[in-house]
Amino acid sequence: MKTKLTIVKVGGNVVNNPEVLSQLLKDFSTLPGYKLLVHGGGKIASEISKSLGINPQMIEGRRVTDAETLKVITMVYGGLINKNIVAELQTLGCNAIGLTGADMNVIPAKKRNPDPIDFGFVGDFDPDDINVEVLASLINQGVNPVMAPLTHDQQGSILNTNADTIASGLAIALSKHFEVTLAYCFEKNGVLRDAEDDSSVIEQINPPIYQSLKAEGIIFDGMIPKLDNAFLAISKGVAKVLITHANQLTALDKKGTTLCAV
Amino acid sequence: MKTKLTIVKVGGNVVNNPEVLSQLLKDFSTLPGYKLLVHGGGKIASEISKSLGINPQMIEGRRVTDAETLKVITMVYGGLINKNIVAELQTLGCNAIGLTGADMNVIPAKKRNPDPIDFGFVGDFDPDDINVEVLASLINQGVNPVMAPLTHDQQGSILNTNADTIASGLAIALSKHFEVTLAYCFEKNGVLRDAEDDSSVIEQINPPIYQSLKAEGIIFDGMIPKLDNAFLAISKGVAKVLITHANQLTALDKKGTTLCAV
């Protein structure tokens, strides 16, 4: 039987709020067994970009990672946010290590094709390419990895990469070594039937239900790639995927959260 | 017999020059056996501080790390410089991992006593407190650590820490597991008898010679703490300490470089 590993992904909205983040880290540190945290970016990068006079380039409402923006997110995601989370976890008795996908070549990626839209230094990867041997060895030694949303192109450049996708990719790759539970933690209680009603959590969702909720327009926007990542993870050997509120991390098996099932 | 480990420290002047740094990383990647890199800060942090409107506070000619400056160096040293070095080493077939002293609690430090001079978030540590077990396990798995000049106070704060001191501290601590050569690489050929004459390298220096050169005023300024670190390392079990030009890394055993001896 494989040892259990909980992978927790926290989004930018949690990272933006020091008190919510601190509580999340406290809860994370009390989770039993092996664990790994993936964090998103947050608005600090935009604020620092603005202060440095870097104007955000947007195409179709989405930010472009140009060379200057790449420097900022390498600093902010890989340095400021990541290392402060590590330092805070250390005070909680949680022996953390902060990493990007470049470290130990954990997540080799490819710069996204500039055709039809050039999003700049954005990376995509195949979960099969993830190198988890040394990462698994660290986890087995009781070290808790904290992963920034950065990969690299194997040609010397860091790449901006979606944190949800990193979380599901790592969950898939680490399922070779561990029985993985993947928890997407954000500012809602789960996947909601009514985006305005926090009590309308859909407690179990499977691919057919997902397709029909998507067709009805009940699931939309950012929830679609999150659920695509969730179902990809389940189809590739991840034991359990949950979508839950950041304040529910210590109650993952309770009701009121969304469990993604096959 | 212990396995050999080479610890290379590169200073801020090397980090400041992309071409010199690239060549140094190429040379580092070709060093035989186990290796670890410690890098200094460089002027990028000052440039970014200026752009962000942070005025450097100086006391007696030395920079104070206030809360805002700490954020910048955590970003720049721990993120920008560190992760770009890691990404570049990966292209050279050198499996690097970027770390600070907070990661895996490798270097627990204490904020320097604000009395008599408050330098802010600056950390000092005792080499005996360094936790090298997991670090040694990574090195034994062929992973090459790249260490930023940052430690932590075990109370949630990152601390600015002298890179020479980190290099000697790690060399001392890792001597329990490895036969360590420590090479301080910088922009001079070694310890010079005449600061203006690059060919005046003192090829061997021991504590009595050091004391007399210091008394004569031949060794001064930044070379004093570097040599103090070097002789501390030798007295605590480090096999060999060299002070050499950044472009001499692949010729450490040749003449024209400074060997510190007991």
Short mmCIF file of C-alpha atoms in Angstrom, two decimals:
data_model
loop_
_atom_site.label_atom_id
_atom_site.label_comp_id
_atom_site.label_asym_id
_atom_site.label_seq_id
_atom_site.Cartn_x
_atom_site.Cartn_y
_atom_site.Cartn_z
CA MET A 1 0.00 0.00 0.00
CA LYS A 2 1.28 3.42 -0.91
CA THR A 3 1.84 6.14 1.70
CA LYS A 4 -0.66 8.99 1.61
CA LEU A 5 0.32 12.41 0.27
CA THR A 6 -1.91 15.49 0.35
CA ILE A 7 -1.27 18.12 -2.31
CA VAL A 8 -2.83 21.48 -1.49
CA LYS A 9 -3.17 24.23 -4.06
CA VAL A 10 -3.89 27.75 -2.82
CA GLY A 11 -4.85 30.46 -5.26
CA GLY A 12 -3.76 34.07 -5.63
CA ASN A 13 -6.72 35.36 -3.61
CA VAL A 14 -5.49 33.43 -0.57
CA VAL A 15 -1.89 34.57 -1.13
CA ASN A 16 -3.14 38.20 -1.33
CA ASN A 17 -4.59 38.11 2.17
CA PRO A 18 -1.89 37.69 4.87
CA GLU A 19 -4.37 36.61 7.58
CA VAL A 20 -6.14 34.04 5.39
CA LEU A 21 -2.76 32.76 4.18
CA SER A 22 -1.43 32.48 7.75
CA GLN A 23 -4.47 30.45 8.83
CA LEU A 24 -4.14 28.24 5.75
CA LEU A 25 -0.47 27.60 6.54
CA LYS A 26 -1.35 26.76 10.15
CA ASP A 27 -3.97 24.28 8.92
CA PHE A 28 -1.58 22.88 6.31
CA SER A 29 1.09 22.32 8.96
CA THR A 30 -1.33 20.24 11.05
CA LEU A 31 -2.36 17.91 8.20
CA PRO A 32 -1.26 14.39 9.07
CA GLY A 33 1.27 12.62 6.87
CA TYR A 34 3.17 13.77 3.82
CA LYS A 35 2.13 17.00 2.15
CA LEU A 36 3.02 19.43 -0.63
CA LEU A 37 1.80 22.98 -1.22
CA VAL A 38 1.39 24.71 -4.59
CA HIS A 39 0.77 28.44 -4.46
CA GLY A 40 -0.54 30.85 -7.06
CA GLY A 41 0.67 34.33 -7.81
CA GLY A 42 -1.51 37.08 -6.47
CA LYS A 43 -1.65 40.77 -6.98
CA ILE A 44 1.75 41.60 -5.43
CA ALA A 45 3.39 40.94 -8.83
CA SER A 46 1.06 43.43 -10.55
CA GLU A 47 1.71 46.02 -7.84
CA ILE A 48 5.47 45.65 -8.15
CA SER A 49 5.25 45.70 -11.97
CA LYS A 50 3.32 48.97 -11.75
CA SER A 51 5.86 50.48 -9.33
CA LEU A 52 8.64 49.50 -11.74
CA GLY A 53 6.81 51.18 -14.61
CA ILE A 54 6.02 47.96 -16.45
CA ASN A 55 2.69 48.30 -18.23
CA PRO A 56 0.71 45.07 -18.32
CA GLN A 57 0.16 43.90 -21.89
CA MET A 58 -3.18 42.22 -22.30
CA ILE A 59 -4.49 40.16 -25.23
CA GLU A 60 -8.15 39.11 -25.14
CA GLY A 61 -8.30 40.01 -21.49
CA ARG A 62 -5.33 37.81 -20.60
CA ARG A 63 -1.97 39.02 -19.37
CA VAL A 64 1.10 38.57 -21.54
CA THR A 65 4.34 37.54 -19.78
CA ASP A 66 6.91 39.69 -21.57
CA ALA A 67 10.61 39.64 -20.60
CA GLU A 68 10.23 42.35 -17.93
CA THR A 69 7.11 40.75 -16.45
CA LEU A 70 8.94 37.42 -16.36
CA LYS A 71 11.64 39.01 -14.18
CA VAL A 72 8.98 40.34 -11.80
CA ILE A 73 7.14 37.03 -11.44
CA THR A 74 10.43 35.13 -11.00
CA MET A 75 11.22 37.52 -8.15
CA VAL A 76 7.77 37.64 -6.62
CA TYR A 77 6.50 34.08 -7.09
CA GLY A 78 9.86 32.28 -6.76
CA GLY A 79 11.36 34.65 -4.18
CA LEU A 80 9.08 36.85 -2.10
CA ILE A 81 5.93 34.71 -1.83
CA ASN A 82 7.62 31.32 -1.92
CA LYS A 83 10.38 32.01 0.62
CA ASN A 84 8.09 33.83 3.05
CA ILE A 85 5.72 30.84 3.00
CA VAL A 86 8.70 28.57 3.69
CA ALA A 87 9.92 30.76 6.57
CA GLU A 88 6.40 30.84 8.07
CA LEU A 89 5.96 27.05 7.75
CA GLN A 90 9.30 26.55 9.52
CA THR A 91 7.91 28.40 12.57
CA LEU A 92 4.99 25.95 12.55
CA GLY A 93 7.27 22.93 12.78
CA CYS A 94 6.65 22.11 9.11
CA ASN A 95 9.98 21.49 7.39
CA ALA A 96 9.33 23.17 4.04
CA ILE A 97 11.44 23.60 0.93
CA GLY A 98 10.55 26.21 -1.68
CA LEU A 99 10.88 25.13 -5.30
CA THR A 100 10.12 26.06 -8.89
CA GLY A 101 9.86 23.61 -11.77
CA ALA A 102 13.47 24.49 -12.69
CA ASP A 103 14.81 23.17 -9.39
CA MET A 104 15.98 19.57 -9.80
CA ASN A 105 14.41 19.89 -13.28
CA VAL A 106 11.15 18.84 -11.64
CA ILE A 107 8.90 20.35 -14.33
CA PRO A 108 10.53 20.70 -17.75
CA ALA A 109 8.14 22.71 -19.91
CA LYS A 110 7.84 24.25 -23.36
CA LYS A 111 7.20 27.90 -24.13
CA ARG A 112 3.67 28.10 -25.49
CA ASN A 113 3.41 28.34 -29.28
CA PRO A 114 3.18 32.07 -30.15
CA ASP A 115 0.66 31.19 -32.88
CA PRO A 116 -2.20 32.21 -32.83
CA ILE A 117 -1.65 34.34 -29.69
CA ASP A 118 1.78 35.14 -28.27
CA PHE A 119 1.40 35.07 -24.49
CA GLY A 120 5.16 35.41 -24.07
CA PHE A 121 7.07 33.43 -21.43
CA VAL A 122 4.28 31.04 -20.54
CA GLY A 123 5.04 27.35 -20.13
CA ASP A 124 3.05 24.19 -20.76
CA PHE A 125 4.18 20.73 -19.77
CA ASP A 126 3.23 17.09 -20.03
CA PRO A 127 2.76 15.42 -16.60
CA ASP A 128 4.66 12.42 -18.01
CA ASP A 129 7.80 14.59 -18.26
CA ILE A 130 7.79 15.54 -14.57
CA ASN A 131 10.86 14.29 -12.66
CA VAL A 132 9.66 13.22 -9.24
CA GLU A 133 12.31 10.76 -8.11
CA VAL A 134 14.35 13.20 -5.99
CA LEU A 135 11.18 15.08 -4.99
CA ALA A 136 9.68 11.82 -3.73
CA SER A 137 12.91 11.12 -1.84
CA LEU A 138 12.65 14.54 -0.13
CA ILE A 139 9.01 13.89 0.78
CA ASN A 140 9.94 10.48 2.19
CA GLN A 141 12.51 12.26 4.38
CA GLY A 142 9.72 14.41 5.86
CA VAL A 143 10.38 17.53 3.79
CA ASN A 144 7.30 19.41 2.56
CA PRO A 145 7.77 20.98 -0.90
CA VAL A 146 6.26 24.41 -1.55
CA MET A 147 5.97 24.92 -5.29
CA ALA A 148 5.81 28.32 -7.02
CA PRO A 149 3.85 28.60 -10.30
CA LEU A 150 7.02 28.61 -12.40
CA THR A 151 8.57 26.04 -14.73
CA HIS A 152 11.49 26.33 -17.17
CA ASP A 153 12.08 25.75 -20.87
CA GLN A 154 15.31 23.71 -20.46
CA GLN A 155 17.04 26.43 -22.49
CA GLY A 156 17.77 28.74 -19.59
CA SER A 157 14.47 30.56 -19.19
CA ILE A 158 11.96 30.42 -16.37
CA LEU A 159 8.34 30.22 -17.59
CA ASN A 160 5.09 31.42 -16.02
CA THR A 161 2.82 28.41 -15.51
CA ASN A 162 -0.71 27.99 -14.21
CA ALA A 163 -0.68 26.84 -10.58
CA ASP A 164 -3.78 24.61 -10.96
CA THR A 165 -2.04 22.78 -13.78
CA ILE A 166 1.17 22.41 -11.76
CA ALA A 167 -0.85 20.98 -8.87
CA SER A 168 -2.59 18.38 -11.04
CA GLY A 169 0.62 17.56 -12.91
CA LEU A 170 2.52 16.95 -9.66
CA ALA A 171 -0.43 14.95 -8.28
CA ILE A 172 -0.37 12.72 -11.36
CA ALA A 173 3.40 12.25 -11.34
CA LEU A 174 3.61 11.64 -7.59
CA SER A 175 0.82 9.03 -7.78
CA LYS A 176 3.55 6.60 -8.90
CA HIS A 177 4.97 6.87 -5.38
CA PHE A 178 2.06 7.92 -3.16
CA GLU A 179 -1.71 7.67 -2.72
CA VAL A 180 -2.43 11.31 -3.58
CA THR A 181 -5.30 13.53 -2.43
CA LEU A 182 -5.36 16.82 -4.34
CA ALA A 183 -7.21 19.72 -2.69
CA TYR A 184 -7.86 22.91 -4.61
CA CYS A 185 -8.40 25.56 -1.92
CA PHE A 186 -9.91 28.90 -2.82
CA GLU A 187 -12.33 31.57 -1.60
CA LYS A 188 -15.53 29.57 -2.30
CA ASN A 189 -16.91 26.51 -0.52
CA GLY A 190 -16.60 24.36 -3.64
CA VAL A 191 -18.18 24.16 -7.07
CA LEU A 192 -21.41 26.14 -6.64
CA ARG A 193 -24.74 25.57 -8.40
CA ASP A 194 -25.37 29.29 -7.89
CA ALA A 195 -22.23 31.44 -7.89
CA GLU A 196 -23.97 33.92 -5.56
CA ASP A 197 -25.02 31.30 -3.00
CA ASP A 198 -22.15 29.88 -0.96
CA SER A 199 -24.38 27.12 0.41
CA SER A 200 -25.17 25.72 -3.05
CA VAL A 201 -22.12 23.44 -3.14
CA ILE A 202 -22.32 20.52 -5.55
CA GLU A 203 -20.95 17.81 -3.26
CA GLN A 204 -20.05 15.26 -5.90
CA ILE A 205 -19.29 15.82 -9.51
CA ASN A 206 -18.26 13.33 -12.21
CA PRO A 207 -17.45 13.80 -15.90
CA PRO A 208 -21.07 13.40 -17.19
CA ILE A 209 -22.44 15.78 -14.52
CA TYR A 210 -19.58 18.18 -15.32
CA GLN A 211 -20.41 18.17 -19.03
CA SER A 212 -24.09 18.82 -18.41
CA LEU A 213 -23.40 21.62 -15.84
CA LYS A 214 -21.02 23.19 -18.34
CA ALA A 215 -23.66 22.96 -21.09
CA GLU A 216 -26.20 24.61 -18.76
CA GLY A 217 -23.75 27.46 -18.07
CA ILE A 218 -23.68 26.65 -14.33
CA ILE A 219 -19.95 25.92 -14.53
CA PHE A 220 -18.08 28.68 -16.34
CA ASP A 221 -14.95 30.83 -16.50
CA GLY A 222 -12.01 29.82 -14.29
CA MET A 223 -13.86 26.81 -12.89
CA ILE A 224 -13.62 25.05 -16.28
CA PRO A 225 -9.80 24.71 -16.44
CA LYS A 226 -9.79 23.85 -12.70
CA LEU A 227 -12.22 20.98 -13.26
CA ASP A 228 -10.43 19.91 -16.44
CA ASN A 229 -7.27 19.64 -14.31
CA ALA A 230 -9.21 17.80 -11.61
CA PHE A 231 -10.66 15.16 -13.95
CA LEU A 232 -7.35 14.75 -15.77
CA ALA A 233 -5.76 14.04 -12.37
CA ILE A 234 -8.38 11.43 -11.50
CA SER A 235 -8.11 9.75 -14.89
CA LYS A 236 -4.34 9.50 -14.42
CA GLY A 237 -4.26 7.79 -11.05
CA VAL A 238 -4.79 10.50 -8.41
CA ALA A 239 -6.85 8.93 -5.63
CA LYS A 240 -9.03 11.90 -4.68
CA VAL A 241 -9.60 15.47 -5.88
CA LEU A 242 -11.46 18.03 -3.76
CA ILE A 243 -12.42 21.62 -4.46
CA THR A 244 -12.93 23.44 -1.21
CA HIS A 245 -12.71 26.66 0.79
CA ALA A 246 -9.27 27.63 2.05
CA ASN A 247 -10.65 27.54 5.60
CA GLN A 248 -11.84 23.90 5.24
CA LEU A 249 -8.44 22.31 4.83
CA THR A 250 -8.60 20.44 8.11
CA ALA A 251 -12.09 19.13 7.34
CA LEU A 252 -11.56 17.70 3.87
CA ASP A 253 -13.71 14.64 4.51
CA LYS A 254 -16.68 16.58 5.82
CA LYS A 255 -19.74 17.58 3.85
CA GLY A 256 -20.04 20.95 2.16
CA THR A 257 -17.09 20.56 -0.17
CA THR A 258 -16.89 19.32 -3.76
CA LEU A 259 -15.51 15.84 -4.39
CA CYS A 260 -14.58 15.09 -7.99
CA ALA A 261 -15.27 11.46 -8.83
CA VAL A 262 -14.91 9.21 -11.84
CA MET B 1 37.39 7.92 2.82
CA LYS B 2 34.89 10.72 2.35
CA THR B 3 33.61 11.70 -1.10
CA LYS B 4 34.90 15.03 -2.39
CA LEU B 5 32.65 18.10 -2.51
CA THR B 6 33.62 21.45 -4.02
CA ILE B 7 31.87 24.52 -2.62
CA VAL B 8 32.20 27.56 -4.88
CA LYS B 9 31.32 31.05 -3.70
CA VAL B 10 30.82 33.75 -6.34
CA GLY B 11 30.55 37.36 -5.33
CA GLY B 12 28.22 40.14 -6.37
CA ASN B 13 30.66 41.47 -8.98
CA VAL B 14 30.45 38.16 -10.85
CA VAL B 15 26.65 38.05 -10.51
CA ASN B 16 26.49 41.61 -11.92
CA ASN B 17 28.15 40.62 -15.20
CA PRO B 18 26.01 38.18 -17.25
CA GLU B 19 28.93 37.06 -19.46
CA VAL B 20 31.31 36.44 -16.55
CA LEU B 21 28.53 34.66 -14.66
CA SER B 22 27.68 32.46 -17.68
CA GLN B 23 31.32 31.40 -18.07
CA LEU B 24 31.56 30.72 -14.33
CA LEU B 25 28.44 28.54 -14.49
CA LYS B 26 29.85 26.65 -17.50
CA ASP B 27 33.08 26.03 -15.57
CA PHE B 28 31.14 25.08 -12.43
CA SER B 29 29.07 22.55 -14.40
CA THR B 30 32.24 20.81 -15.64
CA LEU B 31 33.80 20.41 -12.18
CA PRO B 32 34.13 16.71 -11.42
CA GLY B 33 32.20 15.21 -8.52
CA TYR B 34 29.79 16.75 -6.06
CA LYS B 35 29.47 20.53 -5.94
CA LEU B 36 27.55 23.38 -4.35
CA LEU B 37 27.37 27.04 -5.37
CA VAL B 38 26.86 30.03 -3.05
CA HIS B 39 26.11 33.34 -4.75
CA GLY B 40 26.25 36.89 -3.49
CA GLY B 41 23.83 39.68 -4.15
CA GLY B 42 24.97 42.20 -6.70
CA LYS B 43 23.75 45.56 -7.74
CA ILE B 44 20.39 44.41 -9.21
CA ALA B 45 18.84 44.65 -5.74
CA SER B 46 19.99 48.27 -5.37
CA GLU B 47 18.67 49.12 -8.83
CA ILE B 48 15.27 47.60 -8.10
CA SER B 49 15.15 49.27 -4.67
CA LYS B 50 15.80 52.61 -6.35
CA SER B 51 13.09 51.96 -8.98
CA LEU B 52 10.66 51.13 -6.15
CA GLY B 53 11.53 54.39 -4.40
CA ILE B 54 13.26 52.73 -1.45
CA ASN B 55 16.08 54.94 -0.23
CA PRO B 56 19.07 52.98 1.02
CA GLN B 57 19.70 53.66 4.69
CA MET B 58 23.39 53.62 5.50
CA ILE B 59 25.11 53.55 8.89
CA GLU B 60 28.89 53.96 8.97
CA GLY B 61 29.01 53.23 5.25
CA ARG B 62 27.12 49.98 5.59
CA ARG B 63 23.67 49.28 4.24
CA VAL B 64 20.78 48.71 6.64
CA THR B 65 18.29 45.97 5.71
CA ASP B 66 14.98 47.57 6.66
CA ALA B 67 11.64 45.81 6.09
CA GLU B 68 11.23 47.12 2.54
CA THR B 69 14.82 46.29 1.60
CA LEU B 70 14.32 42.79 3.02
CA LYS B 71 11.42 42.27 0.60
CA VAL B 72 13.60 43.37 -2.32
CA ILE B 73 16.52 41.10 -1.44
CA THR B 74 14.19 38.15 -0.79
CA MET B 75 12.82 38.70 -4.30
CA VAL B 76 16.11 39.41 -6.01
CA TYR B 77 18.53 37.08 -4.23
CA GLY B 78 16.08 34.23 -3.53
CA GLY B 79 14.04 34.60 -6.73
CA LEU B 80 15.55 36.41 -9.69
CA ILE B 81 19.26 35.64 -9.30
CA ASN B 82 18.89 32.23 -7.70
CA LYS B 83 16.29 30.77 -10.07
CA ASN B 84 17.96 32.12 -13.19
CA ILE B 85 21.23 30.49 -12.12
CA VAL B 86 19.34 27.23 -11.56
CA ALA B 87 17.64 27.45 -15.00
CA GLU B 88 21.01 28.15 -16.67
CA LEU B 89 22.75 25.27 -14.86
CA GLN B 90 19.97 22.91 -15.99
CA THR B 91 20.83 23.71 -19.63
CA LEU B 92 24.43 22.71 -18.84
CA GLY B 93 23.41 19.27 -17.62
CA CYS B 94 24.00 20.33 -14.02
CA ASN B 95 20.98 19.31 -11.93
CA ALA B 96 20.71 22.34 -9.63
CA ILE B 97 18.35 23.22 -6.80
CA GLY B 98 18.02 26.81 -5.57
CA LEU B 99 17.83 27.26 -1.82
CA THR B 100 17.91 29.79 0.99
CA GLY B 101 18.78 29.01 4.59
CA ALA B 102 15.03 28.84 5.36
CA ASP B 103 14.54 25.89 3.02
CA MET B 104 14.71 22.62 4.96
CA ASN B 105 15.76 24.89 7.86
CA VAL B 106 19.32 24.51 6.53
CA ILE B 107 20.64 27.68 8.18
CA PRO B 108 18.73 28.79 11.28
CA ALA B 109 20.05 32.22 12.20
CA LYS B 110 19.51 35.04 14.68
CA LYS B 111 18.74 38.63 13.84
CA ARG B 112 21.82 40.66 14.71
CA ASN B 113 21.69 42.49 18.04
CA PRO B 114 20.50 46.06 17.30
CA ASP B 115 22.93 47.32 19.93
CA PRO B 116 25.25 49.20 19.24
CA ILE B 117 24.20 49.51 15.57
CA ASP B 118 20.84 48.36 14.22
CA PHE B 119 21.51 46.89 10.78
CA GLY B 120 17.93 45.64 10.53
CA PHE B 121 17.08 42.22 9.13
CA VAL B 122 20.62 40.87 9.06
CA GLY B 123 21.26 37.33 10.24
CA ASP B 124 24.19 35.65 11.98
CA PHE B 125 24.47 31.93 12.59
CA ASP B 126 26.63 29.33 14.25
CA PRO B 127 27.96 26.69 11.78
CA ASP B 128 27.16 24.08 14.43
CA ASP B 129 23.43 24.88 14.02
CA ILE B 130 23.39 24.14 10.27
CA ASN B 131 21.14 21.21 9.32
CA VAL B 132 22.91 19.35 6.55
CA GLU B 133 21.42 15.86 6.74
CA VAL B 134 18.81 16.30 3.97
CA LEU B 135 21.16 18.61 2.04
CA ALA B 136 23.83 15.88 2.12
CA SER B 137 21.24 13.37 0.94
CA LEU B 138 20.39 15.62 -2.04
CA ILE B 139 24.08 16.02 -2.88
CA ASN B 140 24.54 12.25 -2.68
CA GLN B 141 21.70 11.91 -5.20
CA GLY B 142 23.64 14.10 -7.67
CA VAL B 143 21.74 17.33 -7.01
CA ASN B 144 23.84 20.53 -6.90
CA PRO B 145 22.56 23.10 -4.36
CA VAL B 146 22.68 26.79 -5.30
CA MET B 147 22.47 28.86 -2.14
CA ALA B 148 21.25 32.48 -1.97
CA PRO B 149 22.72 34.76 0.74
CA LEU B 150 19.59 34.49 2.89
CA THR B 151 18.89 32.73 6.18
CA HIS B 152 15.88 32.91 8.53
CA ASP B 153 15.22 33.75 12.16
CA GLN B 154 12.98 30.71 12.89
CA GLN B 155 10.25 33.21 13.75
CA GLY B 156 8.97 33.70 10.22
CA SER B 157 11.41 36.23 8.86
CA ILE B 158 14.02 35.85 6.15
CA LEU B 159 17.37 37.49 7.05
CA ASN B 160 20.08 39.03 4.87
CA THR B 161 23.32 37.11 5.46
CA ASN B 162 26.87 37.50 4.18
CA ALA B 163 27.53 35.02 1.35
CA ASP B 164 31.18 34.42 2.36
CA THR B 165 29.98 33.42 5.82
CA ILE B 166 27.30 31.13 4.39
CA ALA B 167 29.93 29.47 2.18
CA SER B 168 32.30 28.82 5.07
CA GLY B 169 29.45 27.74 7.37
CA LEU B 170 28.18 25.20 4.83
CA ALA B 171 31.73 24.03 4.16
CA ILE B 172 32.26 23.40 7.88
CA ALA B 173 28.91 21.65 8.36
CA LEU B 174 29.24 19.52 5.21
CA SER B 175 32.74 18.42 6.24
CA LYS B 176 30.99 15.88 8.48
CA HIS B 177 29.85 14.12 5.29
CA PHE B 178 32.38 15.13 2.61
CA GLU B 179 36.00 16.10 2.01
CA VAL B 180 35.30 19.75 1.23
CA THR B 181 37.25 22.17 -0.96
CA LEU B 182 35.98 25.73 -0.58
CA ALA B 183 36.80 28.15 -3.42
CA TYR B 184 36.10 31.86 -3.03
CA CYS B 185 35.87 33.16 -6.60
CA PHE B 186 35.99 36.88 -7.28
CA GLU B 187 37.39 39.48 -9.67
CA LYS B 188 41.02 39.26 -8.49
CA ASN B 189 43.54 36.44 -8.93
CA GLY B 190 43.79 35.81 -5.22
CA VAL B 191 45.06 37.62 -2.14
CA LEU B 192 47.38 40.28 -3.58
CA ARG B 193 50.52 41.70 -2.01
CA ASP B 194 49.84 44.85 -4.04
CA ALA B 195 46.15 45.53 -4.68
CA GLU B 196 47.07 47.28 -7.94
CA ASP B 197 49.16 44.40 -9.29
CA ASP B 198 47.18 41.34 -10.33
CA SER B 199 50.34 39.27 -10.62
CA SER B 200 51.29 39.81 -6.96
CA VAL B 201 49.28 36.82 -5.72
CA ILE B 202 50.31 35.44 -2.35
CA GLU B 203 50.20 31.73 -3.20
CA GLN B 204 50.07 30.38 0.31
CA ILE B 205 48.88 32.04 3.44
CA ASN B 206 48.59 30.70 6.96
CA PRO B 207 47.40 32.32 10.20
CA PRO B 208 50.80 33.82 11.25
CA ILE B 209 51.42 35.20 7.73
CA TYR B 210 47.83 36.52 7.71
CA GLN B 211 48.33 38.31 11.01
CA SER B 212 51.56 39.95 9.89
CA LEU B 213 50.11 40.99 6.47
CA LYS B 214 47.14 42.48 8.31
CA ALA B 215 49.47 44.36 10.67
CA GLU B 216 51.41 45.71 7.66
CA GLY B 217 48.16 46.92 6.08
CA ILE B 218 48.68 44.69 3.02
CA ILE B 219 45.45 42.81 3.79
CA PHE B 220 42.58 45.18 4.46
CA ASP B 221 38.89 45.94 3.94
CA GLY B 222 36.69 43.11 2.59
CA MET B 223 39.60 40.67 2.42
CA ILE B 224 39.73 40.52 6.23
CA PRO B 225 36.30 38.92 6.83
CA LYS B 226 36.89 36.66 3.79
CA LEU B 227 40.16 35.37 5.28
CA ASP B 228 38.60 35.12 8.75
CA ASN B 229 35.94 32.88 7.18
CA ALA B 230 38.62 30.93 5.32
CA PHE B 231 40.72 30.20 8.41
CA LEU B 232 37.65 29.41 10.50
CA ALA B 233 36.70 26.85 7.84
CA ILE B 234 40.15 25.24 7.90
CA SER B 235 40.22 25.14 11.70
CA LYS B 236 36.83 23.38 11.66
CA GLY B 237 37.65 20.53 9.31
CA VAL B 238 37.38 21.91 5.77
CA ALA B 239 40.09 20.20 3.71
CA LYS B 240 41.14 23.07 1.48
CA VAL B 241 40.28 26.76 1.04
CA LEU B 242 41.26 28.71 -2.09
CA ILE B 243 40.83 32.36 -3.00
CA THR B 244 40.91 32.72 -6.75
CA HIS B 245 39.70 34.53 -9.87
CA ALA B 246 36.23 33.57 -11.13
CA ASN B 247 37.84 32.53 -14.43
CA GLN B 248 40.22 30.06 -12.71
CA LEU B 249 37.59 27.67 -11.39
CA THR B 250 38.68 24.80 -13.62
CA ALA B 251 42.34 25.31 -12.66
CA LEU B 252 42.09 25.34 -8.86
CA ASP B 253 45.23 23.28 -8.38
CA LYS B 254 47.41 25.44 -10.61
CA LYS B 255 49.74 28.20 -9.46
CA GLY B 256 48.66 31.82 -9.36
CA THR B 257 45.89 31.40 -6.84
CA THR B 258 45.85 31.74 -3.05
CA LEU B 259 45.75 28.60 -0.94
CA CYS B 260 44.90 29.09 2.71
CA ALA B 261 46.78 26.65 4.90
CA VAL B 262 47.00 25.87 8.58
#
